[in-house]
Coordinates of C-alpha atoms in Angstrom, one line a residue:
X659 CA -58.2 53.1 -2.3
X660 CA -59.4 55.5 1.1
X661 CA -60.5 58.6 -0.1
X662 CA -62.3 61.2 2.1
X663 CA -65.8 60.9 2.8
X664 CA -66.0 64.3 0.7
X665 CA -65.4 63.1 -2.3
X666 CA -67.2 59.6 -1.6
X667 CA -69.8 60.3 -4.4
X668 CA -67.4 61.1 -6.8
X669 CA -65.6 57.9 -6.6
X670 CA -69.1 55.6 -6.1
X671 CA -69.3 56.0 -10.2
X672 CA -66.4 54.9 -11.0
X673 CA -66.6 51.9 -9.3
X674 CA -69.7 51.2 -10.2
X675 CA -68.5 51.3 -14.1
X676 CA -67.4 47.9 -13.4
X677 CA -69.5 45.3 -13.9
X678 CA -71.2 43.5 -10.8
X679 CA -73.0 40.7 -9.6
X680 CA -74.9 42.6 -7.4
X681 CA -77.2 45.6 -8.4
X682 CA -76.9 47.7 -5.7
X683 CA -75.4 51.1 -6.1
X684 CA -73.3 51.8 -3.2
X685 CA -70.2 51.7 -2.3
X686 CA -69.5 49.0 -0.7
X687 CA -71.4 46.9 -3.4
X688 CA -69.0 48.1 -6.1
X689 CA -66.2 46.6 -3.4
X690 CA -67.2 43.0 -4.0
X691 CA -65.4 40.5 -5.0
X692 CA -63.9 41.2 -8.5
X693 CA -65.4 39.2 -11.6
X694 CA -62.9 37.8 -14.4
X695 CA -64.7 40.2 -17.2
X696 CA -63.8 43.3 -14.6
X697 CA -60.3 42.2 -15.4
X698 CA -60.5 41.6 -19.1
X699 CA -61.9 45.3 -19.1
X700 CA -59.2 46.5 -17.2
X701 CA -56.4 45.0 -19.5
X702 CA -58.4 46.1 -22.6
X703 CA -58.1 49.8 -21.7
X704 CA -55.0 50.1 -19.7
X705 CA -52.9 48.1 -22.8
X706 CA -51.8 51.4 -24.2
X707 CA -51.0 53.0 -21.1
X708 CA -48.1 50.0 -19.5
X709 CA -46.0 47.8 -21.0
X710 CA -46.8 44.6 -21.7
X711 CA -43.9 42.8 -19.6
X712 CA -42.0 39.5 -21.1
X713 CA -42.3 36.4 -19.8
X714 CA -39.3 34.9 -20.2
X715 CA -37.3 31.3 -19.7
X716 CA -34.5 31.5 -16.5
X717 CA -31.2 30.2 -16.5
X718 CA -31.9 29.3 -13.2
X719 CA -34.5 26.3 -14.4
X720 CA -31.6 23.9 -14.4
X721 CA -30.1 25.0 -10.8
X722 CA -33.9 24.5 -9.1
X723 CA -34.9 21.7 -10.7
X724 CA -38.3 23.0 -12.6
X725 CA -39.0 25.1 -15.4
X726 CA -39.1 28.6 -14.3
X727 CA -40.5 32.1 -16.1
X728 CA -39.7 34.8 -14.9
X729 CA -42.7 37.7 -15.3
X730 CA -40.4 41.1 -15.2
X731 CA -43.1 43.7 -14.2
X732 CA -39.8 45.5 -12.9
X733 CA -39.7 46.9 -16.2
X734 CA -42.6 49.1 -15.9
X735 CA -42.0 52.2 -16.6
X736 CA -41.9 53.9 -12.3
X737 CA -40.2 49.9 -11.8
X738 CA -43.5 48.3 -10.1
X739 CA -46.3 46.6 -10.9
X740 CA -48.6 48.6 -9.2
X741 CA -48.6 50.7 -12.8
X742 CA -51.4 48.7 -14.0
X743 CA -53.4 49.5 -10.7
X744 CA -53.0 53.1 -10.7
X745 CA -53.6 53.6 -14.5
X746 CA -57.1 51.7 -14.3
X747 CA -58.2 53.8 -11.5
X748 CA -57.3 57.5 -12.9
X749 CA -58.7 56.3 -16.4
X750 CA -62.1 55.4 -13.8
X751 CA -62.2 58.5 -12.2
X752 CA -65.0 61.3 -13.5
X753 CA -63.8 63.5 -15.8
X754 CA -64.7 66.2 -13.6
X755 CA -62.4 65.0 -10.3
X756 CA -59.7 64.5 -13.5
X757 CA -59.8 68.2 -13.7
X758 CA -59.4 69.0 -10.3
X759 CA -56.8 66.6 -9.7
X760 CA -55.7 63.6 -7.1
X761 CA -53.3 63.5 -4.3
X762 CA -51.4 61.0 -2.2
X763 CA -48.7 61.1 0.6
X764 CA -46.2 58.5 0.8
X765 CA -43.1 57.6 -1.4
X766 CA -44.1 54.3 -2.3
X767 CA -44.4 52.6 -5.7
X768 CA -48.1 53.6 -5.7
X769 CA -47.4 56.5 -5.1
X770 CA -44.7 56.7 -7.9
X771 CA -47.2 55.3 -10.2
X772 CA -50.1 57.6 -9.5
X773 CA -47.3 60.6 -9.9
X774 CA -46.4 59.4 -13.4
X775 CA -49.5 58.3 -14.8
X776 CA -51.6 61.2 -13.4
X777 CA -49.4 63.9 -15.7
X778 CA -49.0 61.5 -18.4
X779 CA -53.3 62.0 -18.4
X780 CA -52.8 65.7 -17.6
X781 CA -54.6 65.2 -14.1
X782 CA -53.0 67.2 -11.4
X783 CA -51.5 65.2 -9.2
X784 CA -50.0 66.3 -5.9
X785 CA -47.4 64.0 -3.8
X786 CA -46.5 64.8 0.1
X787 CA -43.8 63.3 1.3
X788 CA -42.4 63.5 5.0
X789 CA -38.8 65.4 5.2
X790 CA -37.2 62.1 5.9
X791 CA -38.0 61.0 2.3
X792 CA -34.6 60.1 0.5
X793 CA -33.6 63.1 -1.7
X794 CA -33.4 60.4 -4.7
X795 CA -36.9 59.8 -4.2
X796 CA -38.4 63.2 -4.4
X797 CA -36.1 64.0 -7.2
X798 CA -37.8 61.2 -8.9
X799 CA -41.2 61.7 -8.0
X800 CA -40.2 65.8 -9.1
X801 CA -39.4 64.5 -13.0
X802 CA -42.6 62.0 -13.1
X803 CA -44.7 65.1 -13.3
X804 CA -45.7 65.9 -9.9
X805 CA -45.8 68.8 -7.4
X806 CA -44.1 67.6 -4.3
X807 CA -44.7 69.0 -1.3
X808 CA -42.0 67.7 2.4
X809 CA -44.1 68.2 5.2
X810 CA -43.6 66.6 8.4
X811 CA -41.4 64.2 10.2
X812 CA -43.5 61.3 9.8
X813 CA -45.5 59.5 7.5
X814 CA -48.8 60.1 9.7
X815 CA -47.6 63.1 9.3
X816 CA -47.8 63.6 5.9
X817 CA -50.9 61.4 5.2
X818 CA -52.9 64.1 7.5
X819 CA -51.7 67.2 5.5
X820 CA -52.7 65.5 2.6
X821 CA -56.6 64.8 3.1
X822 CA -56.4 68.6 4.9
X823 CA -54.7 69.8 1.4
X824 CA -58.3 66.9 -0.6
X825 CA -61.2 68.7 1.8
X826 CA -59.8 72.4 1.4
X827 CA -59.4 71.9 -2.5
X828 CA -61.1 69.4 -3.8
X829 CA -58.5 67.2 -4.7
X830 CA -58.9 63.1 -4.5
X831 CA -56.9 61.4 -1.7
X832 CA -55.4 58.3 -2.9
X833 CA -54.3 55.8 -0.6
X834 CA -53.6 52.4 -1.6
X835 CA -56.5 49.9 -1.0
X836 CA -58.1 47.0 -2.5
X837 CA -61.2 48.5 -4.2
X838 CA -62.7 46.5 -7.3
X839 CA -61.2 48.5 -9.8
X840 CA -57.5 48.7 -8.3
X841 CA -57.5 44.9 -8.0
X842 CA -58.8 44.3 -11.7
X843 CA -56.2 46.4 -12.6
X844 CA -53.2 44.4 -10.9
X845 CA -55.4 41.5 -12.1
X846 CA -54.0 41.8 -15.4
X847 CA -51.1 40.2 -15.0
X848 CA -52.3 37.1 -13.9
X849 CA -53.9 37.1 -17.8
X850 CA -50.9 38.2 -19.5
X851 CA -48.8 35.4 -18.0
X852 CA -51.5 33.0 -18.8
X853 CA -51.2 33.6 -22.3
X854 CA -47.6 33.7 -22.9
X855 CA -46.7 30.6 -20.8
X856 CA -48.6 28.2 -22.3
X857 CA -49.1 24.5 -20.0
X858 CA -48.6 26.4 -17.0
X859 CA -48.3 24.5 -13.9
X860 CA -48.0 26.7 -11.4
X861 CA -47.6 31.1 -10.7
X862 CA -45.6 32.9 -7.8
X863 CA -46.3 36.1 -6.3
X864 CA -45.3 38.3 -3.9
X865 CA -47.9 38.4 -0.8
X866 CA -47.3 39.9 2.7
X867 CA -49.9 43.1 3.5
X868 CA -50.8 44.3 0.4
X869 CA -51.8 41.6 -1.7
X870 CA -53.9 42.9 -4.1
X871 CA -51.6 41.3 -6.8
X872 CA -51.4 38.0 -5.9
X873 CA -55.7 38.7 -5.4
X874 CA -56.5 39.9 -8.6
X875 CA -54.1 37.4 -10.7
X876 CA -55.5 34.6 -8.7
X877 CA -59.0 35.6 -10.1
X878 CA -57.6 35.4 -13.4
X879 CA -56.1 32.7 -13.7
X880 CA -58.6 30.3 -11.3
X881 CA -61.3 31.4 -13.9
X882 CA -58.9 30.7 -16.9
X883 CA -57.5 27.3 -15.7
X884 CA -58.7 26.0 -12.1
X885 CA -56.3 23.5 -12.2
X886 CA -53.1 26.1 -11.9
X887 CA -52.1 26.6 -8.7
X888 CA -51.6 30.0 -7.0
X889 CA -48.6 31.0 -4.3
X890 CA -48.5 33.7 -2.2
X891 CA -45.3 34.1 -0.4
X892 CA -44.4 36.6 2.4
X893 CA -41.8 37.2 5.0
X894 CA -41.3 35.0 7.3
X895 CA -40.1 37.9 10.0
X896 CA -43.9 39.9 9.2
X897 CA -46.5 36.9 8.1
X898 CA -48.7 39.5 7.8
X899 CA -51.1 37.4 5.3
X900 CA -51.1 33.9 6.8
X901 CA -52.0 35.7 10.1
X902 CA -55.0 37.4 8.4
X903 CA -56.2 34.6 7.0
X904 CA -56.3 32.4 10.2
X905 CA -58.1 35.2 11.9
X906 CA -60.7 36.0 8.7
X907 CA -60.1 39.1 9.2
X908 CA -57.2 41.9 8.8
X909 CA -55.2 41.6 11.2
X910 CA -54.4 45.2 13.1
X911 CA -51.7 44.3 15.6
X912 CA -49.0 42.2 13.3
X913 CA -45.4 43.4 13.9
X914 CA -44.4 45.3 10.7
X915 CA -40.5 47.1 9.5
X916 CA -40.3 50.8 8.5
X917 CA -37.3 49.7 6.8
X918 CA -37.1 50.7 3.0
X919 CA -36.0 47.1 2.4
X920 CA -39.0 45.2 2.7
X921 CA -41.1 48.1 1.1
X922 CA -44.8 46.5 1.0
X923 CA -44.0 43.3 2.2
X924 CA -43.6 44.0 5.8
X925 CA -47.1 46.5 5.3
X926 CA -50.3 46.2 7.0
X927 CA -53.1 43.9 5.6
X928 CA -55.1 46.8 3.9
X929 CA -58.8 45.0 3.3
X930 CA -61.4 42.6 3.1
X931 CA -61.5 42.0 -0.4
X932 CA -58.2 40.9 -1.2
X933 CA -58.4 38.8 1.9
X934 CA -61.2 37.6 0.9
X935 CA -60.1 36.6 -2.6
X936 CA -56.9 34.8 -1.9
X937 CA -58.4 32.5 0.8
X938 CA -61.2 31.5 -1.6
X939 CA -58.4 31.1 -4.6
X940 CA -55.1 31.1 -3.6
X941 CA -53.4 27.5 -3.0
X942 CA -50.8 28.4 -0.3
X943 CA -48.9 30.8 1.3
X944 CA -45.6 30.3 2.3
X945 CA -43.2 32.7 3.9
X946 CA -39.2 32.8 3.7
X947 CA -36.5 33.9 5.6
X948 CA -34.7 37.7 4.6
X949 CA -31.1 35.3 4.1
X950 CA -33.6 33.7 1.4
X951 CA -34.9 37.1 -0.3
X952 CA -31.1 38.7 -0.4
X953 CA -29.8 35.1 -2.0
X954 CA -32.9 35.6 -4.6
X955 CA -31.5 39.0 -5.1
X956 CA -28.1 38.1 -5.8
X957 CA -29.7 35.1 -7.8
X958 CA -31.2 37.5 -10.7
X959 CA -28.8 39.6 -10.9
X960 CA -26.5 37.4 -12.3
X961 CA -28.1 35.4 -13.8
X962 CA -30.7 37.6 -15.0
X963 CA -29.3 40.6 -14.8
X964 CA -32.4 42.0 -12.8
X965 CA -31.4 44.4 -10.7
X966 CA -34.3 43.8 -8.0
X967 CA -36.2 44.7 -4.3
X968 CA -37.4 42.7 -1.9
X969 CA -40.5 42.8 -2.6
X970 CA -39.4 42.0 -6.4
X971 CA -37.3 39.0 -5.1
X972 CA -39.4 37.3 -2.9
X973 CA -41.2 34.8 -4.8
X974 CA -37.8 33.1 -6.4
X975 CA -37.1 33.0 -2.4
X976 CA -39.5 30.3 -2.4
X977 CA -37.5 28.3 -4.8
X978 CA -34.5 29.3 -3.4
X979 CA -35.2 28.2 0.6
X980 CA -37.0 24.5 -1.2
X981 CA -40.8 26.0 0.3
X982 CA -42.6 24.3 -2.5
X983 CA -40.9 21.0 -3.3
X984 CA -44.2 19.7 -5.0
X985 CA -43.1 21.9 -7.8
X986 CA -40.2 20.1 -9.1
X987 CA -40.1 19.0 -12.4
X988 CA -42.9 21.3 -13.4
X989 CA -43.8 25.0 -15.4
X990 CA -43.6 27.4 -13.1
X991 CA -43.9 31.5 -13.4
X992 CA -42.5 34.1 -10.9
X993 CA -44.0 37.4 -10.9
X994 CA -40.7 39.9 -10.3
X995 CA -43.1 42.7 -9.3
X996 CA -40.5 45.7 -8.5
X997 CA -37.0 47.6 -9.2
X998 CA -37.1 50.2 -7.0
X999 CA -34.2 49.8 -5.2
X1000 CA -32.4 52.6 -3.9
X1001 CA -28.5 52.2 -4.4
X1002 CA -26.8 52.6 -1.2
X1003 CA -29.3 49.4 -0.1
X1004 CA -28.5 47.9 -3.2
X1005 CA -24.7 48.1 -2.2
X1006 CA -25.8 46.8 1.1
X1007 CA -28.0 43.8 -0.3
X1008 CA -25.0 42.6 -2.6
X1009 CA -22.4 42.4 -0.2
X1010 CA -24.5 40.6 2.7
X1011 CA -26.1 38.2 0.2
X1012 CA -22.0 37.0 -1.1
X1013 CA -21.5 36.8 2.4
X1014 CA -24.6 34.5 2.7
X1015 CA -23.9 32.7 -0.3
X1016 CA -20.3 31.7 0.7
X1017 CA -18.7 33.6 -1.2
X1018 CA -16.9 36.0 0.4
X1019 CA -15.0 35.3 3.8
X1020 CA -13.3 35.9 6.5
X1021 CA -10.6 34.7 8.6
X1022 CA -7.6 35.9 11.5
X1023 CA -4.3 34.3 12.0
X1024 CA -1.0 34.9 14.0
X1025 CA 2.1 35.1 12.2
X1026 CA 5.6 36.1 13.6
X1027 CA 6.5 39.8 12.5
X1028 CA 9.5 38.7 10.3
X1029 CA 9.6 39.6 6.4
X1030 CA 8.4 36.7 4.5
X1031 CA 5.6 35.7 6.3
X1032 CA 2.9 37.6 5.0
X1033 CA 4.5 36.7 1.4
X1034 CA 3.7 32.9 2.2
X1035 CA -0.4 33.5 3.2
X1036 CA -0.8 35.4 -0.3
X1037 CA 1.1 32.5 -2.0
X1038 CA -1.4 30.5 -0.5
X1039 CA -4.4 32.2 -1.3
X1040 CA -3.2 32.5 -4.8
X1041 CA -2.5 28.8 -5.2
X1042 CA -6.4 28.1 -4.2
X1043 CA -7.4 31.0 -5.8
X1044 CA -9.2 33.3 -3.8
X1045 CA -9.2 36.8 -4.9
X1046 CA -8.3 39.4 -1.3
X1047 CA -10.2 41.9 -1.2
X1048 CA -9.1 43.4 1.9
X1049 CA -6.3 42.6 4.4
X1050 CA -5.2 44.3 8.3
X1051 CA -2.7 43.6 10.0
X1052 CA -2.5 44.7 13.8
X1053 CA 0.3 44.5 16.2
X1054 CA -0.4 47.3 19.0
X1055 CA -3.2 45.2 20.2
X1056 CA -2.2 41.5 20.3
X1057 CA -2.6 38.8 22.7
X1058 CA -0.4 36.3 21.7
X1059 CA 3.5 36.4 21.7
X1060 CA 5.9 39.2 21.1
X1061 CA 6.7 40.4 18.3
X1062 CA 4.0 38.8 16.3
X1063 CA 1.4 40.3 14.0
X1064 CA -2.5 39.6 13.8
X1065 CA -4.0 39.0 10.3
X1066 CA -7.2 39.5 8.9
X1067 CA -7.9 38.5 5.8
X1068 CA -11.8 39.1 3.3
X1069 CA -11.4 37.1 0.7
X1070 CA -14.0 36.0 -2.0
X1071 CA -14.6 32.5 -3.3
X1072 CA -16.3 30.7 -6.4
X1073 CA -19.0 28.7 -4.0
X1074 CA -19.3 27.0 -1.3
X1075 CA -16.8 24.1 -2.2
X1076 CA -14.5 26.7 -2.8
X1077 CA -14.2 28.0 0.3
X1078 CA -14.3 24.9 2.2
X1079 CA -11.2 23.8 0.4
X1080 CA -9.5 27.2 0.9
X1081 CA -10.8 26.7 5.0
X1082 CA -8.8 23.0 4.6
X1083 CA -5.4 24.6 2.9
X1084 CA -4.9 27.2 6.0
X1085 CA -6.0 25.3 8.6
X1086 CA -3.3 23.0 7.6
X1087 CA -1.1 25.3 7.7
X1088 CA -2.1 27.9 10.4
X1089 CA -4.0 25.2 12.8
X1090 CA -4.8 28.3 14.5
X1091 CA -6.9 30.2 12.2
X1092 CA -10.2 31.7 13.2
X1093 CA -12.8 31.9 10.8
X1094 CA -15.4 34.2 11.2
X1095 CA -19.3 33.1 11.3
X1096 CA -21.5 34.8 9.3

């Protein structure tokens, strides 16, 4: 958490309430790394305020070859896990800076979260948002409880009107770090799935820049069982975490996305501590492909009905692209740490990853323009049957013969023997089919 150096003093105390191994009193003390009993403090008086998520046994244990939990912090209340972060740190906060109330300036989950649990405590809570925010999004963050405010074009934009807005009025500016008391917050989890898995072999989280989660939990569950190991797993287009770690430091120059679809996995590396934390405890860190993360997506919502971002997808990736073979055969829990999907992406996501997954196709062929023929593909299609969804036909523009007609066909298929089969009873047919690549 940044705050400006304003309101430093009012935030040293609240840190500090946390217990320390060191008795110094400044700041950057109260910023080492977090103990276990910080977390079980945190959980003990944020239980009220968040769900406790289920744990629950996937359909899809059978299909990877392991036994697989799947933790569904998606369920929180804003859709993220960072609820359990945000809540610790208000309920920390002097009662005086309650009163005069916090602000932040993005339209991220923690954001989201500070928005809803700020006027669930009656804390004024101000969100500014760049005028390129989706209009779902502010509507949102509008009927969480908090005063809104577009400004700007840009996120830098926005993030400078907002400590303006803190110094002029007193207001906190929140922006998402790894302080002590943020981390034992997100820390939680790693207990909570510690007690209702028992015999747990193995726990997957979500990594990339900001991983506080997989930080926190690893501290957890290292001091509950040593013997569990801990995953972090990132994209492999920003390996924003494994580049960190092989410098020992954050790393400042990392390519990163703006693109809503990767959300905080494509983010900077924000701090030392969680840095510091998941090279001491974490096991590995592995990083997947995006064809891996849309396949996960598609994965859970079928068979889980979890309707899921990347960032929420990303550790079934693992499984899904065989990262961690040296699980098979064992107990293993995936954190599913956000929902917050916005719909048109969703659209998006579902129809590339049945593309990916083989399972919808296409293919062009040249039939003579005489009645009949277009009658004999569909009896075809429907003898293997493959469901059309779409069909052209164009003769202005063809290349072959006269009077002939160019098809092209999307259809959709059970799997990937399915479509290999259809590919065999065309090409037999029409030896001059063209499939498209994908």
């Amino acid at each position: 958490m940044k705050i400006v150096s304003r309101n430093e003093e009012l935030l040293r105390g609240a840190l500090c309430r946390i217990p320390q191994s060191s008795s110094r009193s400044s700041l950057s003390s109260c910023n080492k790394l977090i103990r276990f009993e910080d977390i079980s403090a945190a959980a003990f008086k944020i239980q009220c305020g968040v769900q406790k998520t289920p744990c629950m046994y996937s359909r899809l244990s059978k299909q990877y070859g392991m036994d697989i939990y799947l933790k569904k912090e998606f369920l929180q209340y804003t859709g993220s896990v960072k609820e359990r972060g945000v809540l610790y740190l208000l309920t920390s906060l002097p009662q005086d800076q309650q009163r005069k109330g916090v602000i932040v300036a993005s339209d991220s989950n923690f954001s989201m979260a500070v928005a809803y649990h700020a006027s669930e405590l009656r804390i004024p809570v101000f969100v500014i948002m760049s005028t390129s925010t989706s209009p779902a999004r502010v509507k949102m963050c509008r009927e969480y409880g908090a005063m809104v405010i577009s400004y700007g074009t840009t996120a830098k934009d926005s993030q400078m009107h907002a400590r303006r807005l803190a110094q002029e009025n007193g207001y906190l500016y929140l922006e998402e770090e790894d302080s002590a008391v943020y981390l034992s917050g997100l820390g939680t989890v790693g207990l909570e799935v510690y007690e209702q898995v028992p015999k747990l072999d193995a726990v997957i989280f979500p990594a990339g820049g900001h991983c506080g989660l997989l930080a926190g939990s690893a501290a957890a569950l290292k001091h509950l069982n040593p013997h569990i190991s801990v995953i972090g797993v990132e994209s492999e287009s920003f390996p924003v975490l494994q580049q960190s770690l092989k410098a020992g430091h954050p790393a400042e120059d990392q390519a990163c996305s703006n693109h809503h679809f990767y959300g905080d996995v494509s983010g900077l590396c924000f701090g030392s501590n969680s840095l510091q934390l998941t090279g001491k405890l974490v096991d590995k860190v592995v990083a997947v492909r995006e064809e891996d993360i849309l396949i996960s997506m598609l994965r859970l919502l079928e068979y889980e009905r979890a309707t899921v971002d990347a960032e929420g997808a990303i550790g079934l990736a693992a499984l899904v692209a065989g990262k961690v073979p040296e699980l098979k055969g064992k107990r293993v829990a995936v954190v599913i740490c956000s929902g917050s999907l916005e719909l048109h992406l969703l659209q998006q996501c579902i129809a590339r990853s049945l593309t990916l997954d083989n399972r919808v196709c296409r293919f062009s062929l040249v039939l003579s323009d005489c009645p009949g023929d277009i009658s004999k593909l569909l009896e075809i299609l429907a003898r293997e049957d493959a469901r059309v969804l779409d069909i052209k036909q164009e003769r202005t523009f063809v290349t072959s013969e006269l009077f002939t007609v160019e098809v092209t066909c999307t259809v959709e298929t059970r799997d990937k023997i399915h479509t290999a089969q259809l590919r065999n009873a065309l090409l037999e047919r029409y030896p001059t089919a063209a499939w498209t690549e994908r």
